[in-house]
Coordinates of C-alpha atoms in Angstrom, one line a residue:
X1 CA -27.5 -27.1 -82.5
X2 CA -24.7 -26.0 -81.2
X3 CA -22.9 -27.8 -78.1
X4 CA -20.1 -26.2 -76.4
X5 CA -18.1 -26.4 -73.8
X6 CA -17.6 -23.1 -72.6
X7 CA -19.5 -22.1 -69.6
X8 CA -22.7 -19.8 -69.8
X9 CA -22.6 -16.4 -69.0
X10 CA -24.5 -16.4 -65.9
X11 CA -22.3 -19.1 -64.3
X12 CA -19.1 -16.8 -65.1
X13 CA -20.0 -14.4 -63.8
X14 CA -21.2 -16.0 -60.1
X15 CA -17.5 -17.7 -60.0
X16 CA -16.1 -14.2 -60.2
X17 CA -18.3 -12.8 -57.2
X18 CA -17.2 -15.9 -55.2
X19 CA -14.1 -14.4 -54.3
X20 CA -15.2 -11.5 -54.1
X21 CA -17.6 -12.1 -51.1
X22 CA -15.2 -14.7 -49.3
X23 CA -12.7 -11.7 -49.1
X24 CA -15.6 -8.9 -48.1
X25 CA -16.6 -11.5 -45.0
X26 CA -12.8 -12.0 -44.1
X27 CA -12.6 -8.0 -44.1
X28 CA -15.8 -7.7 -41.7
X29 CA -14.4 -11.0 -39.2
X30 CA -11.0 -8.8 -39.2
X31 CA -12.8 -5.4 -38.4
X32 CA -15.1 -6.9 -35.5
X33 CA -11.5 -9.0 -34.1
X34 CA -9.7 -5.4 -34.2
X35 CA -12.8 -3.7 -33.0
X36 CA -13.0 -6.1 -29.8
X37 CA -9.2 -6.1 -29.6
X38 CA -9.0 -2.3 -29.4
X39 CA -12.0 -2.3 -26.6
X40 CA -10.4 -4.9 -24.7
X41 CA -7.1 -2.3 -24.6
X42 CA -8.8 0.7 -24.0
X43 CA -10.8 -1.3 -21.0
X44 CA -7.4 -2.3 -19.5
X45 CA -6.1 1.4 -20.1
X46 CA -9.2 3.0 -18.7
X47 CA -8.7 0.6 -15.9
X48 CA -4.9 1.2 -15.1
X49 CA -5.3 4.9 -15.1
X50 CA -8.4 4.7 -12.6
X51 CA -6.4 2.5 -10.3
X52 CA -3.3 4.9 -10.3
X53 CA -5.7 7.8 -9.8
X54 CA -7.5 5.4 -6.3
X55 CA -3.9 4.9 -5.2
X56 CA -3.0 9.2 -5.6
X57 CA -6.1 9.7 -3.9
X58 CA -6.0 7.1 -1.0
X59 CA -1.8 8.6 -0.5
X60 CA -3.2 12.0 -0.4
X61 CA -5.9 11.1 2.3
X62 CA -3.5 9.3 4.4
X63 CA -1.3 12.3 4.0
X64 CA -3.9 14.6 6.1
X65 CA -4.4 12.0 8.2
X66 CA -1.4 11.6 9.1
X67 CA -0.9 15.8 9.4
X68 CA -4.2 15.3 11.4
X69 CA -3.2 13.0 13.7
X70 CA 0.2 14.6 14.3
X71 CA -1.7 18.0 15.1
X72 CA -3.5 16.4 17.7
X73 CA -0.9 14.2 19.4
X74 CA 1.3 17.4 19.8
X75 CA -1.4 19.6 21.4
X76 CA -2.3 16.5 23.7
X77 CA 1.1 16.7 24.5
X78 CA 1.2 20.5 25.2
X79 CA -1.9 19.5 27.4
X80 CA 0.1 16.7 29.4
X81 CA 3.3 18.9 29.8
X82 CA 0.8 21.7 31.5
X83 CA -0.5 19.3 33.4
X84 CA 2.9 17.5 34.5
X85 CA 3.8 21.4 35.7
X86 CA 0.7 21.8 37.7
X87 CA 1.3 18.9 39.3
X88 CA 4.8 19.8 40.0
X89 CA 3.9 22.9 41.7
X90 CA 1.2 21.3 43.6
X91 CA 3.5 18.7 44.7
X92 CA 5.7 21.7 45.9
X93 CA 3.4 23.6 47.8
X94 CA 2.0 20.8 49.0
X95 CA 5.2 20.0 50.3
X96 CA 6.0 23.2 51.9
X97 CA 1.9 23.4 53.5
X98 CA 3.6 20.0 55.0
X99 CA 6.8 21.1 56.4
X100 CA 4.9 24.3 57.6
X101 CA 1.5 22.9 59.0
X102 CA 0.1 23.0 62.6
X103 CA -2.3 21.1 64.2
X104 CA -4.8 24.0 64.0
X105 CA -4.8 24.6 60.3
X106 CA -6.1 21.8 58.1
X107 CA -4.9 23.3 54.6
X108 CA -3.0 20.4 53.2
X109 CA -6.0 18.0 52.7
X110 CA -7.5 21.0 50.1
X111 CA -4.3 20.6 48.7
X112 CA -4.3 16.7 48.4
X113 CA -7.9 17.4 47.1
X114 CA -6.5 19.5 44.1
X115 CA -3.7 17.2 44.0
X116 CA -6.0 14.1 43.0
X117 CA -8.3 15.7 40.7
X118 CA -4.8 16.8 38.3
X119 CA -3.9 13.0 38.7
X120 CA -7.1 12.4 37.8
X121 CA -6.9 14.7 34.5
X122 CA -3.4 13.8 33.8
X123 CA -4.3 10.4 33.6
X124 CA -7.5 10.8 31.1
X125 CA -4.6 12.9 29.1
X126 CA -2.6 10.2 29.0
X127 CA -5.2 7.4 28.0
X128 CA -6.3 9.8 24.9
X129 CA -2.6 10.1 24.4
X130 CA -2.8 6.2 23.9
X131 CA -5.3 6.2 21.9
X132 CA -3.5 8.3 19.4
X133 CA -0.8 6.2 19.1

């Protein structure tokens, strides 16, 4: 019989695969590391670009309603500047259906009649105007 200190076949060959299968499970650890890596960026980058599309979007709507609310502030001001000329030229004939009364014509309380309900529509102009600003 023969005794010898070599190792057997078998055994040899198990050593060699050893490495072999350490460096296979570091390669698969270092692909599902890069893997989460990579889907942890692309999740931040996805998340960037939706923000910065939110903040175009919520500029662009304050932009119109801004434009909006400029529109409607100028034709409430048209309104009260047609109103303001009314009253003026009540006030004026008013005035004059003063200066020019008698005691038998009763005209100027028509007049103060009209007179109110322009106050009265100036001043509903003027509260929407507030509300604007």
């Amino acid at each position: 019989m023969q005794t010898s200190t070599q190792p057997s076949a078998p055994y040899q060959n198990r050593t060699k695969k050893s490495p072999s299968v350490k460096i296979v499970l570091l390669i698969w650890i270092l692909l599902i590391a890069a893997g989460i890596t990579a889907a942890y960026l692309y999740s931040n980058h996805l998340k960037h670009e939706m923000l910065q599309q939110l903040q175009a979007d919520s500029r662009q709507q304050m932009n119109e309603l801004k434009l909006s609310y400029e529109a409607k502030f100028e034709a409430l001001s048209g309104e009260v500047k047609e109103l303001e000329s009314k009253v003026q030229s009540f006030n004026e004939l008013l005035t004059f259906t003063k200066d020019n009364a008698t005691s038998k014509t009763d005209n100027s309380n028509k007049l103060y009649t009209q007179l109110n309900e322009v106050k009265k529509q100036l001043s509903v102009l003027q509260q929407k105007m507030d509300l604007l600003k």
